[in-house]
XYZ file of C-alpha atoms in Angstrom:
65
model
C 2.759 -1.686 -10.834
C 0.147 -3.268 -7.998
C 0.076 -2.199 -4.716
C 0.413 -5.282 -3.172
C 3.925 -5.367 -5.020
C 4.795 -2.278 -4.331
C 4.170 -2.491 -0.865
C 6.382 -5.133 -0.158
C 9.389 -3.427 -2.426
C 9.183 -0.111 -0.631
C 9.582 -1.948 2.820
C 6.656 -1.037 4.097
C 4.918 -4.594 4.627
C 7.886 -7.469 4.352
C 6.000 -9.923 2.723
C 3.289 -9.372 -0.352
C 0.567 -12.173 0.918
C 0.323 -10.138 3.931
C 0.167 -6.776 2.167
C -2.632 -8.708 -0.005
C -4.837 -9.484 2.868
C -4.499 -6.100 4.539
C -5.569 -4.359 1.194
C -8.963 -6.936 0.822
C -10.134 -5.285 4.405
C -9.556 -2.273 3.466
C -6.812 -0.839 5.516
C -5.302 0.840 2.176
C -6.544 3.251 0.769
C -5.199 5.751 -2.197
C -5.620 9.464 -2.772
C -8.770 8.921 -0.322
C -10.339 6.064 -2.076
C -10.367 2.292 -1.061
C -7.629 0.333 -2.954
C -7.103 -3.355 -3.756
C -4.121 -5.456 -3.689
C -4.304 -4.955 -7.744
C -4.514 -1.514 -8.229
C -2.548 0.134 -10.069
C 0.469 3.221 -8.334
C 2.057 5.792 -9.862
C 4.308 8.795 -8.701
C 2.785 11.175 -6.722
C 0.177 9.365 -5.124
C -0.930 9.380 -1.085
C -1.428 6.106 0.419
C -3.002 6.190 3.949
C -2.383 1.859 6.089
C -4.506 1.909 9.216
C -2.196 -0.634 11.584
C -4.514 -0.369 14.772
C -5.362 2.503 16.138
C -2.387 4.175 13.669
C -2.879 5.665 10.383
C 0.062 5.888 8.370
C 0.305 8.052 5.469
C 3.136 7.319 2.487
C 3.627 9.563 -0.868
C 4.883 7.169 -3.620
C 7.744 9.767 -5.085
C 8.715 6.905 -7.811
C 7.379 3.111 -8.327
C 10.807 0.506 -9.517
C 10.570 -1.422 -12.173
């Protein structure tokens, strides 16, 4: 599943275009590497998102179909 779609379905970000924009700005990393919106995600990966001065760390437990 694409990263932008996972962010929307997990309700971290409300809209997919916003998730896409945040990824394009380089504010999202997966396992410490910058991630684009089309990056495939898998269970067990760590996602970090910068919201201004705040850093949110998430672990992907499952990837819905």
